[in-house]
PDB file of C-alpha atoms in Angstrom:
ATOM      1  CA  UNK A1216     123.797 111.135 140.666  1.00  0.00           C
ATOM      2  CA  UNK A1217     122.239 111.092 137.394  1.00  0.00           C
ATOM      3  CA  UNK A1218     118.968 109.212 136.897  1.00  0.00           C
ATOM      4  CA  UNK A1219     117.941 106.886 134.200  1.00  0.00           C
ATOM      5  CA  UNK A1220     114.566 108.477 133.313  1.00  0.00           C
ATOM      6  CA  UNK A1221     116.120 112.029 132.518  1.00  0.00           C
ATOM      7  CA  UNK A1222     115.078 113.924 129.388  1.00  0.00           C
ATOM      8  CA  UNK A1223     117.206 111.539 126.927  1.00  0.00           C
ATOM      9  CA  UNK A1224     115.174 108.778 128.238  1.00  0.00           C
ATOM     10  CA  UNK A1225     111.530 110.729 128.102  1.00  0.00           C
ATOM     11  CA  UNK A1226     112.797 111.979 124.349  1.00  0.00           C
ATOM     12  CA  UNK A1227     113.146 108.770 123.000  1.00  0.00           C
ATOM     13  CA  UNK A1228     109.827 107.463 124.670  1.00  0.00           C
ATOM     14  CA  UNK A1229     107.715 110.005 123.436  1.00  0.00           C
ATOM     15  CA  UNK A1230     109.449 109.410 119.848  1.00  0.00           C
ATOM     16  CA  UNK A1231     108.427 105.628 119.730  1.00  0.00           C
ATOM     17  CA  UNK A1232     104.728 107.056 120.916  1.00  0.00           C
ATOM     18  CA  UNK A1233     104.665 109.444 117.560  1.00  0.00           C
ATOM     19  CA  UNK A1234     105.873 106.937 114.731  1.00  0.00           C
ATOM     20  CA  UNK A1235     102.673 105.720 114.588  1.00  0.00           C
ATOM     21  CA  UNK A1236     100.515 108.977 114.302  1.00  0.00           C
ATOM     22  CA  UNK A1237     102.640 109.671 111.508  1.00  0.00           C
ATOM     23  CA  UNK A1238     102.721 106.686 110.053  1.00  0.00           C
ATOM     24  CA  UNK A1239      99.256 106.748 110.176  1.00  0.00           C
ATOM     25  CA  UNK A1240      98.623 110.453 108.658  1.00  0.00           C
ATOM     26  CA  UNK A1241     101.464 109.685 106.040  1.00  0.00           C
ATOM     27  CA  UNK A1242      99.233 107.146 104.970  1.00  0.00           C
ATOM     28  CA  UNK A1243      96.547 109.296 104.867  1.00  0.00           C
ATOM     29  CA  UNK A1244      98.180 112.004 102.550  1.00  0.00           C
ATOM     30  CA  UNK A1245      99.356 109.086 100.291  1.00  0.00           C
ATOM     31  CA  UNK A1246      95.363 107.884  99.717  1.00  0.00           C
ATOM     32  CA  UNK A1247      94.852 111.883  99.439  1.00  0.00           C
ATOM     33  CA  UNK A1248      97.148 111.979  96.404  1.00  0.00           C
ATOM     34  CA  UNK A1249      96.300 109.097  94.590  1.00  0.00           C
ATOM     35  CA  UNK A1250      92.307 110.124  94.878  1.00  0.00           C
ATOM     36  CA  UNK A1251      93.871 113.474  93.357  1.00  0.00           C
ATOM     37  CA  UNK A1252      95.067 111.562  90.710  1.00  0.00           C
ATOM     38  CA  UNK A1253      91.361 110.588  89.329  1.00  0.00           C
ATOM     39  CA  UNK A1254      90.476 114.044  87.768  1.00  0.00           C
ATOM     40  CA  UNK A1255      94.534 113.824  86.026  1.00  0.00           C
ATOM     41  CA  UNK A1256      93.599 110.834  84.458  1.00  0.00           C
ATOM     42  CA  UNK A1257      90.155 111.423  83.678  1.00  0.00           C
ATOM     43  CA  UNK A1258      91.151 114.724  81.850  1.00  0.00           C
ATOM     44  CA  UNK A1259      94.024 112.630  79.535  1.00  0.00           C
ATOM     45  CA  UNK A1260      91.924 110.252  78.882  1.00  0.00           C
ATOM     46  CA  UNK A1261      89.150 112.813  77.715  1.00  0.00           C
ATOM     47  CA  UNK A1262      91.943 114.716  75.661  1.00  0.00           C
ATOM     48  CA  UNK A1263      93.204 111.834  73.617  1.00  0.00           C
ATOM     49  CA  UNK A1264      89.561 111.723  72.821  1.00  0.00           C
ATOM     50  CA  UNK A1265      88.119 108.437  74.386  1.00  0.00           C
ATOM     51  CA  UNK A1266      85.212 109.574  77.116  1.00  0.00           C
ATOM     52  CA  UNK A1267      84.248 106.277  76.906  1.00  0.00           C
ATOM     53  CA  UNK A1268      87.610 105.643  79.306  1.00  0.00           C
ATOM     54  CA  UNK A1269      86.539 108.354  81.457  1.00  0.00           C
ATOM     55  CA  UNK A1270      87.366 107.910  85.473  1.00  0.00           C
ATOM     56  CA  UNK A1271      85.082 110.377  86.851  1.00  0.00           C
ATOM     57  CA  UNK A1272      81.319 109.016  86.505  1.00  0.00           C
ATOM     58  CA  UNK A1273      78.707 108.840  89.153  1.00  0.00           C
ATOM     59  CA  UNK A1274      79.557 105.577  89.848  1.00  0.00           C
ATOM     60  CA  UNK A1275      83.156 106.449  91.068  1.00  0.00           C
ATOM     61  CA  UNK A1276      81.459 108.240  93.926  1.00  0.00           C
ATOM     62  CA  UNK A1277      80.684 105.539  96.510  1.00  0.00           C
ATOM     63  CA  UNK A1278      84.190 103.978  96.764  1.00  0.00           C
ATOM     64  CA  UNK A1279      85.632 107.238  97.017  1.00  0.00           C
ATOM     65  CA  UNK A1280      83.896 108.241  99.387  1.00  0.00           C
ATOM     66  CA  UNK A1281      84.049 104.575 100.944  1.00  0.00           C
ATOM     67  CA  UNK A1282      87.845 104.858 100.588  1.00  0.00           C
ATOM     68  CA  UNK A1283      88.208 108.403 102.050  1.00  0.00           C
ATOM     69  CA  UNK A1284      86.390 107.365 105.083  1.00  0.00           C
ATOM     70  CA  UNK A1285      87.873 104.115 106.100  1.00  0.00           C
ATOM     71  CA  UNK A1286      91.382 105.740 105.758  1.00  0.00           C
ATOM     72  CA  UNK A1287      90.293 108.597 107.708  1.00  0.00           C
ATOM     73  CA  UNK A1288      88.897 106.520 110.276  1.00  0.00           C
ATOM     74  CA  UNK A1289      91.481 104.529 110.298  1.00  0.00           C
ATOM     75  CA  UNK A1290      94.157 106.795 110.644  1.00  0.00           C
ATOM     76  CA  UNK A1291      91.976 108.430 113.946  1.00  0.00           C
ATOM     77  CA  UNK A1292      92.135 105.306 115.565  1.00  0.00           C
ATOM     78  CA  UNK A1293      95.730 104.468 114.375  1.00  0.00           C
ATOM     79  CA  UNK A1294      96.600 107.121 116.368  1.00  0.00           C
ATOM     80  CA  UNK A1295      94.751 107.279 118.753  1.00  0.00           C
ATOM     81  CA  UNK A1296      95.030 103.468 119.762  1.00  0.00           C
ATOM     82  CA  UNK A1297      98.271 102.069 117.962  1.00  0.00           C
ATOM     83  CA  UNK A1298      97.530  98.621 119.317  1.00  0.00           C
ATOM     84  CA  UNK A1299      94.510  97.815 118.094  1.00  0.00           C
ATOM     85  CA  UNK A1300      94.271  95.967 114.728  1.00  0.00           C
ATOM     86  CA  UNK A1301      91.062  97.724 113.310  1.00  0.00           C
ATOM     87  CA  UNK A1302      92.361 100.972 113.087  1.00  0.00           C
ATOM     88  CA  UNK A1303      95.375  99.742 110.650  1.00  0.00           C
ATOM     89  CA  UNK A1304      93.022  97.062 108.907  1.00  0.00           C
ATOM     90  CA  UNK A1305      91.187 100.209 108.061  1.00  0.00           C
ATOM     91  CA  UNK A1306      94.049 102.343 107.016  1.00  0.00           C
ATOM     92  CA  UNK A1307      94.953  99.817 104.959  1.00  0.00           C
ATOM     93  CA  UNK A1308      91.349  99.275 103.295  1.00  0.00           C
ATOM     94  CA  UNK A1309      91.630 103.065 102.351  1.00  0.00           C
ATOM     95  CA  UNK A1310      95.068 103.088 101.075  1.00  0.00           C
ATOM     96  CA  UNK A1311      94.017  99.570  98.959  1.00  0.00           C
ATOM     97  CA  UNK A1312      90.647 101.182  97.453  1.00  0.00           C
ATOM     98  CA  UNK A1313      92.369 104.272  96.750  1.00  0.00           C
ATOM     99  CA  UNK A1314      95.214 102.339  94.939  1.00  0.00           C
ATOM    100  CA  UNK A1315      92.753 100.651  93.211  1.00  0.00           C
ATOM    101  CA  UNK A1316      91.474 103.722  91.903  1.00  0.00           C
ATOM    102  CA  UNK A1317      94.240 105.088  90.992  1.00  0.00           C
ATOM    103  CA  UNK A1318      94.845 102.094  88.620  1.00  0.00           C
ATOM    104  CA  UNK A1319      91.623 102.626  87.418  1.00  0.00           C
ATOM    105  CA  UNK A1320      92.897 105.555  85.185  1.00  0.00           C
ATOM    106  CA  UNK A1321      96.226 104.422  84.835  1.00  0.00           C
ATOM    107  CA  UNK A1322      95.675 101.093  83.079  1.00  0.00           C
ATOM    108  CA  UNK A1323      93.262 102.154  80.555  1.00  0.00           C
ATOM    109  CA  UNK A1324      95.340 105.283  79.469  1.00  0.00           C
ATOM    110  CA  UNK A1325      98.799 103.071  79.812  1.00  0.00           C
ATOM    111  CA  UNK A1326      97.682 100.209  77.518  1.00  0.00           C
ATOM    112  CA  UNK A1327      94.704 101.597  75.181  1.00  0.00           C
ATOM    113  CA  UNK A1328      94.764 104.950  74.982  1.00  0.00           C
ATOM    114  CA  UNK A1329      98.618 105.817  74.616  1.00  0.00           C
ATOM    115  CA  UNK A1330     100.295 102.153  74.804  1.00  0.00           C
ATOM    116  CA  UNK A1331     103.943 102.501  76.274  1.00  0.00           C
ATOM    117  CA  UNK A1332     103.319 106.220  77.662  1.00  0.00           C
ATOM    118  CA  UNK A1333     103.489 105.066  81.438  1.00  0.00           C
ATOM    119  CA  UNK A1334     105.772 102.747  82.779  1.00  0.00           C
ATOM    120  CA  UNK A1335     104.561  99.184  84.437  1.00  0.00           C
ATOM    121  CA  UNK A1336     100.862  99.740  82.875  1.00  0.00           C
ATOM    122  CA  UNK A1337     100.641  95.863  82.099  1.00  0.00           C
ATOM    123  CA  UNK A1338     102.171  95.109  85.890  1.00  0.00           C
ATOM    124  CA  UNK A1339      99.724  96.984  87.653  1.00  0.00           C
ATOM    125  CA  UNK A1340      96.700  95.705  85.528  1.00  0.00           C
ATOM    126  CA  UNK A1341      97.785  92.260  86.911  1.00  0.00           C
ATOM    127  CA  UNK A1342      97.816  93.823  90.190  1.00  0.00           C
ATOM    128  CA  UNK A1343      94.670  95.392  90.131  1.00  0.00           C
ATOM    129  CA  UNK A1344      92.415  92.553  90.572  1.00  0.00           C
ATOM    130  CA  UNK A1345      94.799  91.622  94.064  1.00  0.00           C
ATOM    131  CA  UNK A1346      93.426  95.159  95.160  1.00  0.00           C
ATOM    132  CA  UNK A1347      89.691  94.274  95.652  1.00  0.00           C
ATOM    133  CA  UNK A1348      90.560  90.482  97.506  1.00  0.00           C
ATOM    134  CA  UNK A1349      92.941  92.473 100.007  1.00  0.00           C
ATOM    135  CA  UNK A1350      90.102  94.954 100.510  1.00  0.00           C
ATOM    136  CA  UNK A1351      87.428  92.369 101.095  1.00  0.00           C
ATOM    137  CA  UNK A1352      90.307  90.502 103.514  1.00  0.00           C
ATOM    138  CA  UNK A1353      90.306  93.238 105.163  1.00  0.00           C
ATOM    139  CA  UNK A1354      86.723  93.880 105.777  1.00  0.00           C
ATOM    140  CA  UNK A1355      86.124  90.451 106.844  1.00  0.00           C
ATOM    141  CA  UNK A1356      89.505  91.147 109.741  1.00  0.00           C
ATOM    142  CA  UNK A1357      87.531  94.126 110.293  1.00  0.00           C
ATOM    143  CA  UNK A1358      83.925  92.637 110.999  1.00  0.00           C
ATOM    144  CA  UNK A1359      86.134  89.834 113.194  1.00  0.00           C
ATOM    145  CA  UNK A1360      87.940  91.858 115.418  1.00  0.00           C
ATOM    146  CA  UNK A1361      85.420  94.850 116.304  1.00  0.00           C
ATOM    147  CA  UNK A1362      85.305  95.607 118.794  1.00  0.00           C
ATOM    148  CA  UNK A1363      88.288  94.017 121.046  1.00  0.00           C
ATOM    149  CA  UNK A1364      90.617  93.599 118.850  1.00  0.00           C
ATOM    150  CA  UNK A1365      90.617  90.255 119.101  1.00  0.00           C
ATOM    151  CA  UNK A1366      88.323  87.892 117.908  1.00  0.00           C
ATOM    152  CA  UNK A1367      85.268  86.954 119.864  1.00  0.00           C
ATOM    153  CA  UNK A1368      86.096  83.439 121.043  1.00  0.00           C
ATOM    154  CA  UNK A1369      88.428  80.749 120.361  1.00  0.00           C
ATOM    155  CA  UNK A1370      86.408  78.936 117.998  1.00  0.00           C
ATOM    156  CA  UNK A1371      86.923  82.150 115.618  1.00  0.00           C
ATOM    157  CA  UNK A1372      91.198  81.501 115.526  1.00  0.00           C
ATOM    158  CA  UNK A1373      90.541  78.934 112.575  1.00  0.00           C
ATOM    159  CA  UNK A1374      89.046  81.486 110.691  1.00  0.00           C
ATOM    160  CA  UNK A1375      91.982  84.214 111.198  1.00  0.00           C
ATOM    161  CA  UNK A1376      94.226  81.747 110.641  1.00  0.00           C
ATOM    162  CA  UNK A1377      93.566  80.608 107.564  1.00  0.00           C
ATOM    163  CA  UNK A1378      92.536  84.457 105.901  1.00  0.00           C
ATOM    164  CA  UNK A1379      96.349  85.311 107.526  1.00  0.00           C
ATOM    165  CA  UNK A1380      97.714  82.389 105.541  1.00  0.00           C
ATOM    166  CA  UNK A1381      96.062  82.832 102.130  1.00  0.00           C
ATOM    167  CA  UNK A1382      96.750  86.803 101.944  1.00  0.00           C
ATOM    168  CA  UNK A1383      99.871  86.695  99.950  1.00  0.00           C
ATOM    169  CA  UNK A1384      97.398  84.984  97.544  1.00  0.00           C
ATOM    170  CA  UNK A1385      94.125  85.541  98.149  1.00  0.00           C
ATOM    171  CA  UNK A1386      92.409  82.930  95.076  1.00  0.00           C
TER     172      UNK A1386
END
């Protein structure tokens, strides 16, 4: 008599078990490329002949670094714990700084230094300031719900609740 729990049945559970370690390592390589874009646009922007557009200066360091880690982090406990909010809240801090980054060399070579050359350079300016409120959303989720998951009392739902409600918009 066959059984319900044969090997179809253990295949697709350990499936739904992965998608989230590779969600979470997809996510990882994604923040990984758009760091590697940095030195790309620092190097245009050096060849049109504006260093004063530059990307890569000593203050760059900390939030990539910043960026790296939290993503890293985040993707570790993602995986490791697929439940629990602080490991995605951090995933998605990384992936936000690192777009933000990114962005920092594309909008400055996409509307001053060649205007037109890359597509949606006036879109993503608009975007860019969104970038830093979703990070700072995110740290304040982060600082809430370590390290249960949840947040520390009751009394703390109002304040979940109403960061949850504004982050479509965050001003």
């Amino acid at each position: 008599m066959p059984t319900t729990n044969g090997p179809s049945q253990h295949g697709r559970v350990a499936r739904l078990r992965r998608w989230p370690v590779v969600l979470a390592w997809t996510l990882v390589a994604v923040e990984l490329l758009l760091v590697a874009s940095l030195p790309w646009f620092d190097l245009l922007n050096r060849r049109a002949g504006r260093p004063d557009l530059a990307v890569l200066a000593p203050f760059a360091i900390p939030p990539t670094v910043a960026a790296l880690t939290a993503g890293v982090v985040g993707a570790v406990l993602a995986s490791r714990r697929p439940r629990h909010p602080v490991g995605w809240l951090l995933l998605a801090m990384g992936v936000t700084m690192s777009v933000s980054g990114a962005a920092v060399g594309y909008i400055p070579y996409g509307l001053v230094v060649r205007p037109g050359a890359l597509p949606a350079a006036n879109l993503v300016a608009r975007l860019y300031p969104v970038t830093i409120a979703v990070v700072l959303a995110a740290v304040g989720f982060v600082l809430l719900l370590t390290p249960t998951g949840s947040p520390p009392s009751p009394r703390w739902r109002w304040w979940a609740r109403g960061w949850r409600s504004r982050w479509p918009s965050p001003w």
